[in-house]
Amino acid sequence: MGRHQLWRKVSSIPLITYFKPAGIRMAELEEVRLLVEEAEAIRLKDLEGMEQEECAQQMNISRSTFSRLLDSARQKIAGALLNGKAIRIEGGNFEMAVRRFRCMEGHEWEVPFETMISAPPKLCPKCKTPSIMPLFPTGMHRGGHGRRGHFRRGISG
Ligand SMILES: [Zn+2]
């Protein structure tokens, strides 16, 4: 048995990450949590119209894994739509196709997915300081009450 592929490559984070049906009081509102990689699966297959094989390659996962992601995503979205539930898009096991970093001196650089998975950066390539932080794409900050770094590591183990 090979190691499980934990990280799914995601090239786009939805700008809007919360959908709420009209006319339902918060107290009665049920929520469905759509993982970021599930949203990406829907985006590639249903929005971009790509073949499953292509989508799987794009996300760096097997075709059967992609198929499961897609089924799960569609089921959650359908359930939310037809049963009047809210959808929150967050979390999961994914890494951005390109991740931008910034060091304390203000240098910024980009790290490709393959590098993030094999050897994430520990130093700034210009000034060699270890004080570096990832810059999250737009749409990942949620109003100020979302924890920064929330999306970075979806699982704890
Ligand atoms: Zn630097």
mmCIF file of C-alpha atoms and ligand atoms in Angstrom:
data_model
loop_
_atom_site.group_PDB
_atom_site.id
_atom_site.type_symbol
_atom_site.label_atom_id
_atom_site.label_comp_id
_atom_site.label_asym_id
_atom_site.label_seq_id
_atom_site.Cartn_x
_atom_site.Cartn_y
_atom_site.Cartn_z
ATOM 1 C CA MET A 1 0.000 0.000 0.000
ATOM 2 C CA GLY A 2 1.294 3.396 -0.944
ATOM 3 C CA ARG A 3 0.802 6.435 1.230
ATOM 4 C CA HIS A 4 -2.484 8.184 1.000
ATOM 5 C CA GLN A 5 -2.392 11.369 -1.009
ATOM 6 C CA LEU A 6 -3.508 13.884 1.572
ATOM 7 C CA TRP A 7 -3.181 17.131 -0.283
ATOM 8 C CA ARG A 8 -5.514 18.057 -3.065
ATOM 9 C CA LYS A 9 -4.348 20.772 -5.351
ATOM 10 C CA VAL A 10 -6.784 23.671 -5.467
ATOM 11 C CA SER A 11 -6.307 26.600 -7.819
ATOM 12 C CA SER A 12 -9.271 28.697 -6.787
ATOM 13 C CA ILE A 13 -11.052 29.513 -3.537
ATOM 14 C CA PRO A 14 -14.630 30.746 -3.898
ATOM 15 C CA LEU A 15 -14.940 34.437 -3.079
ATOM 16 C CA ILE A 16 -18.241 33.927 -1.297
ATOM 17 C CA THR A 17 -18.052 31.166 1.274
ATOM 18 C CA TYR A 18 -21.484 31.340 2.895
ATOM 19 C CA PHE A 19 -24.936 30.876 1.390
ATOM 20 C CA LYS A 20 -28.125 31.214 3.382
ATOM 21 C CA PRO A 21 -31.690 30.500 2.292
ATOM 22 C CA ALA A 22 -34.133 33.407 2.566
ATOM 23 C CA GLY A 23 -36.945 33.328 5.102
ATOM 24 C CA ILE A 24 -35.461 30.915 7.612
ATOM 25 C CA ARG A 25 -34.676 32.082 11.123
ATOM 26 C CA MET A 26 -31.103 31.581 12.269
ATOM 27 C CA ALA A 27 -32.257 29.369 15.138
ATOM 28 C CA GLU A 28 -33.892 26.958 12.716
ATOM 29 C CA LEU A 29 -31.177 27.115 10.098
ATOM 30 C CA GLU A 30 -29.205 23.969 9.408
ATOM 31 C CA GLU A 31 -25.799 24.226 7.839
ATOM 32 C CA VAL A 32 -23.946 22.066 5.345
ATOM 33 C CA ARG A 33 -20.159 22.251 5.302
ATOM 34 C CA LEU A 34 -18.697 21.994 1.829
ATOM 35 C CA LEU A 35 -14.944 21.346 1.818
ATOM 36 C CA VAL A 36 -12.791 23.633 -0.309
ATOM 37 C CA GLU A 37 -11.656 20.683 -2.419
ATOM 38 C CA GLU A 38 -15.303 19.671 -2.947
ATOM 39 C CA ALA A 39 -16.012 23.179 -4.216
ATOM 40 C CA GLU A 40 -12.974 22.864 -6.492
ATOM 41 C CA ALA A 41 -14.265 19.517 -7.823
ATOM 42 C CA ILE A 42 -17.622 21.114 -8.696
ATOM 43 C CA ARG A 43 -15.846 24.070 -10.254
ATOM 44 C CA LEU A 44 -13.630 21.948 -12.514
ATOM 45 C CA LYS A 45 -16.261 19.412 -13.553
ATOM 46 C CA ASP A 46 -19.521 21.337 -13.646
ATOM 47 C CA LEU A 47 -18.391 24.911 -14.221
ATOM 48 C CA GLU A 48 -15.328 24.429 -16.424
ATOM 49 C CA GLY A 49 -16.816 21.293 -18.008
ATOM 50 C CA MET A 50 -13.592 19.286 -17.798
ATOM 51 C CA GLU A 51 -13.441 15.495 -18.050
ATOM 52 C CA GLN A 52 -13.113 13.635 -14.736
ATOM 53 C CA GLU A 53 -9.691 12.350 -15.752
ATOM 54 C CA GLU A 54 -8.453 15.907 -16.367
ATOM 55 C CA CYS A 55 -9.994 17.151 -13.123
ATOM 56 C CA ALA A 56 -8.296 14.386 -11.159
ATOM 57 C CA GLN A 57 -4.927 15.214 -12.701
ATOM 58 C CA GLN A 58 -5.434 18.904 -12.072
ATOM 59 C CA MET A 59 -6.128 18.219 -8.381
ATOM 60 C CA ASN A 60 -3.312 15.670 -8.070
ATOM 61 C CA ILE A 61 -5.632 12.848 -6.967
ATOM 62 C CA SER A 62 -6.816 9.553 -8.399
ATOM 63 C CA ARG A 63 -9.885 9.412 -10.566
ATOM 64 C CA SER A 64 -11.814 7.414 -7.966
ATOM 65 C CA THR A 65 -10.959 9.959 -5.269
ATOM 66 C CA PHE A 66 -12.103 12.745 -7.561
ATOM 67 C CA SER A 67 -15.303 10.869 -8.269
ATOM 68 C CA ARG A 68 -16.007 10.532 -4.541
ATOM 69 C CA LEU A 69 -15.308 14.234 -3.957
ATOM 70 C CA LEU A 70 -17.654 15.204 -6.763
ATOM 71 C CA ASP A 71 -20.461 12.921 -5.537
ATOM 72 C CA SER A 72 -20.103 14.216 -2.021
ATOM 73 C CA ALA A 73 -20.098 17.843 -3.220
ATOM 74 C CA ARG A 74 -23.170 17.382 -5.401
ATOM 75 C CA GLN A 75 -25.057 15.596 -2.645
ATOM 76 C CA LYS A 76 -24.327 18.344 -0.127
ATOM 77 C CA ILE A 77 -25.297 21.111 -2.524
ATOM 78 C CA ALA A 78 -28.473 19.338 -3.629
ATOM 79 C CA GLY A 79 -29.422 18.653 -0.024
ATOM 80 C CA ALA A 80 -28.879 22.270 0.961
ATOM 81 C CA LEU A 81 -30.816 23.596 -2.014
ATOM 82 C CA LEU A 82 -33.819 21.323 -1.648
ATOM 83 C CA ASN A 83 -33.970 21.195 2.138
ATOM 84 C CA GLY A 84 -33.300 24.897 2.694
ATOM 85 C CA LYS A 85 -29.973 24.597 4.476
ATOM 86 C CA ALA A 86 -27.130 27.067 4.534
ATOM 87 C CA ILE A 87 -23.827 26.168 2.860
ATOM 88 C CA ARG A 88 -20.501 27.049 4.409
ATOM 89 C CA ILE A 89 -17.421 26.456 2.279
ATOM 90 C CA GLU A 90 -14.378 25.794 4.432
ATOM 91 C CA GLY A 91 -11.718 23.363 5.517
ATOM 92 C CA GLY A 92 -10.491 20.167 3.930
ATOM 93 C CA ASN A 93 -7.165 18.678 2.918
ATOM 94 C CA PHE A 94 -5.938 20.971 0.256
ATOM 95 C CA GLU A 95 -3.028 23.125 -0.749
ATOM 96 C CA MET A 96 -3.164 26.033 -3.142
ATOM 97 C CA ALA A 97 -1.723 25.554 -6.641
ATOM 98 C CA VAL A 98 0.517 28.505 -5.813
ATOM 99 C CA ARG A 99 1.018 29.830 -2.312
ATOM 100 C CA ARG A 100 2.456 33.323 -1.738
ATOM 101 C CA PHE A 101 4.708 33.941 1.234
ATOM 102 C CA ARG A 102 5.984 37.121 2.844
ATOM 103 C CA CYS A 103 8.884 37.555 5.239
ATOM 104 C CA MET A 104 9.173 40.089 8.075
ATOM 105 C CA GLU A 105 11.378 42.243 5.805
ATOM 106 C CA GLY A 106 8.570 42.483 3.273
ATOM 107 C CA HIS A 107 9.936 40.197 0.583
ATOM 108 C CA GLU A 108 7.235 38.225 -1.202
ATOM 109 C CA TRP A 109 7.592 35.099 -3.273
ATOM 110 C CA GLU A 110 5.530 32.245 -4.621
ATOM 111 C CA VAL A 111 5.846 28.552 -3.849
ATOM 112 C CA PRO A 112 4.317 26.000 -6.256
ATOM 113 C CA PHE A 113 2.078 23.176 -5.021
ATOM 114 C CA GLU A 114 4.720 20.506 -5.624
ATOM 115 C CA THR A 115 7.207 22.360 -3.410
ATOM 116 C CA MET A 116 4.608 23.036 -0.713
ATOM 117 C CA ILE A 117 3.962 19.298 -0.494
ATOM 118 C CA SER A 118 7.562 18.085 -0.643
ATOM 119 C CA ALA A 119 9.459 20.837 1.168
ATOM 120 C CA PRO A 120 7.505 23.856 2.417
ATOM 121 C CA PRO A 121 9.717 26.959 2.771
ATOM 122 C CA LYS A 122 11.355 27.684 6.117
ATOM 123 C CA LEU A 123 13.460 30.695 5.146
ATOM 124 C CA CYS A 124 13.035 33.771 2.961
ATOM 125 C CA PRO A 125 15.008 33.095 -0.249
ATOM 126 C CA LYS A 126 16.266 36.732 -0.267
ATOM 127 C CA CYS A 127 17.229 37.591 3.308
ATOM 128 C CA LYS A 128 17.145 34.063 4.830
ATOM 129 C CA THR A 129 15.004 35.093 7.769
ATOM 130 C CA PRO A 130 12.894 32.262 9.228
ATOM 131 C CA SER A 131 10.124 34.764 10.060
ATOM 132 C CA ILE A 132 7.868 34.027 7.130
ATOM 133 C CA MET A 133 4.100 33.733 6.770
ATOM 134 C CA PRO A 134 1.773 32.484 4.043
ATOM 135 C CA LEU A 135 -0.500 35.052 2.405
ATOM 136 C CA PHE A 136 -4.007 33.716 2.003
ATOM 137 C CA PRO A 137 -5.934 34.319 -1.182
ATOM 138 C CA THR A 138 -8.863 36.724 -1.208
ATOM 139 C CA GLY A 139 -11.996 35.070 0.062
ATOM 140 C CA MET A 140 -10.248 33.154 2.806
ATOM 141 C CA HIS A 141 -10.459 35.963 5.301
ATOM 142 C CA ARG A 142 -13.846 36.005 6.882
ATOM 143 C CA GLY A 143 -14.828 39.315 8.330
ATOM 144 C CA GLY A 144 -12.387 39.373 11.235
ATOM 145 C CA HIS A 145 -13.926 36.653 13.370
ATOM 146 C CA GLY A 146 -12.431 33.881 11.250
ATOM 147 C CA ARG A 147 -9.174 32.559 12.573
ATOM 148 C CA ARG A 148 -6.277 33.354 10.297
ATOM 149 C CA GLY A 149 -4.593 30.157 9.221
ATOM 150 C CA HIS A 150 -7.844 28.267 9.656
ATOM 151 C CA PHE A 151 -7.606 26.844 6.156
ATOM 152 C CA ARG A 152 -3.958 25.995 6.164
ATOM 153 C CA ARG A 153 -4.080 22.572 7.696
ATOM 154 C CA GLY A 154 -7.503 21.047 7.470
ATOM 155 C CA ILE A 155 -6.817 17.929 9.461
ATOM 156 C CA SER A 156 -5.024 17.319 12.710
ATOM 157 C CA GLY A 157 -3.032 14.243 12.013
HETATM 158 ZN ZN ZN B 1 13.196 38.405 3.188
#
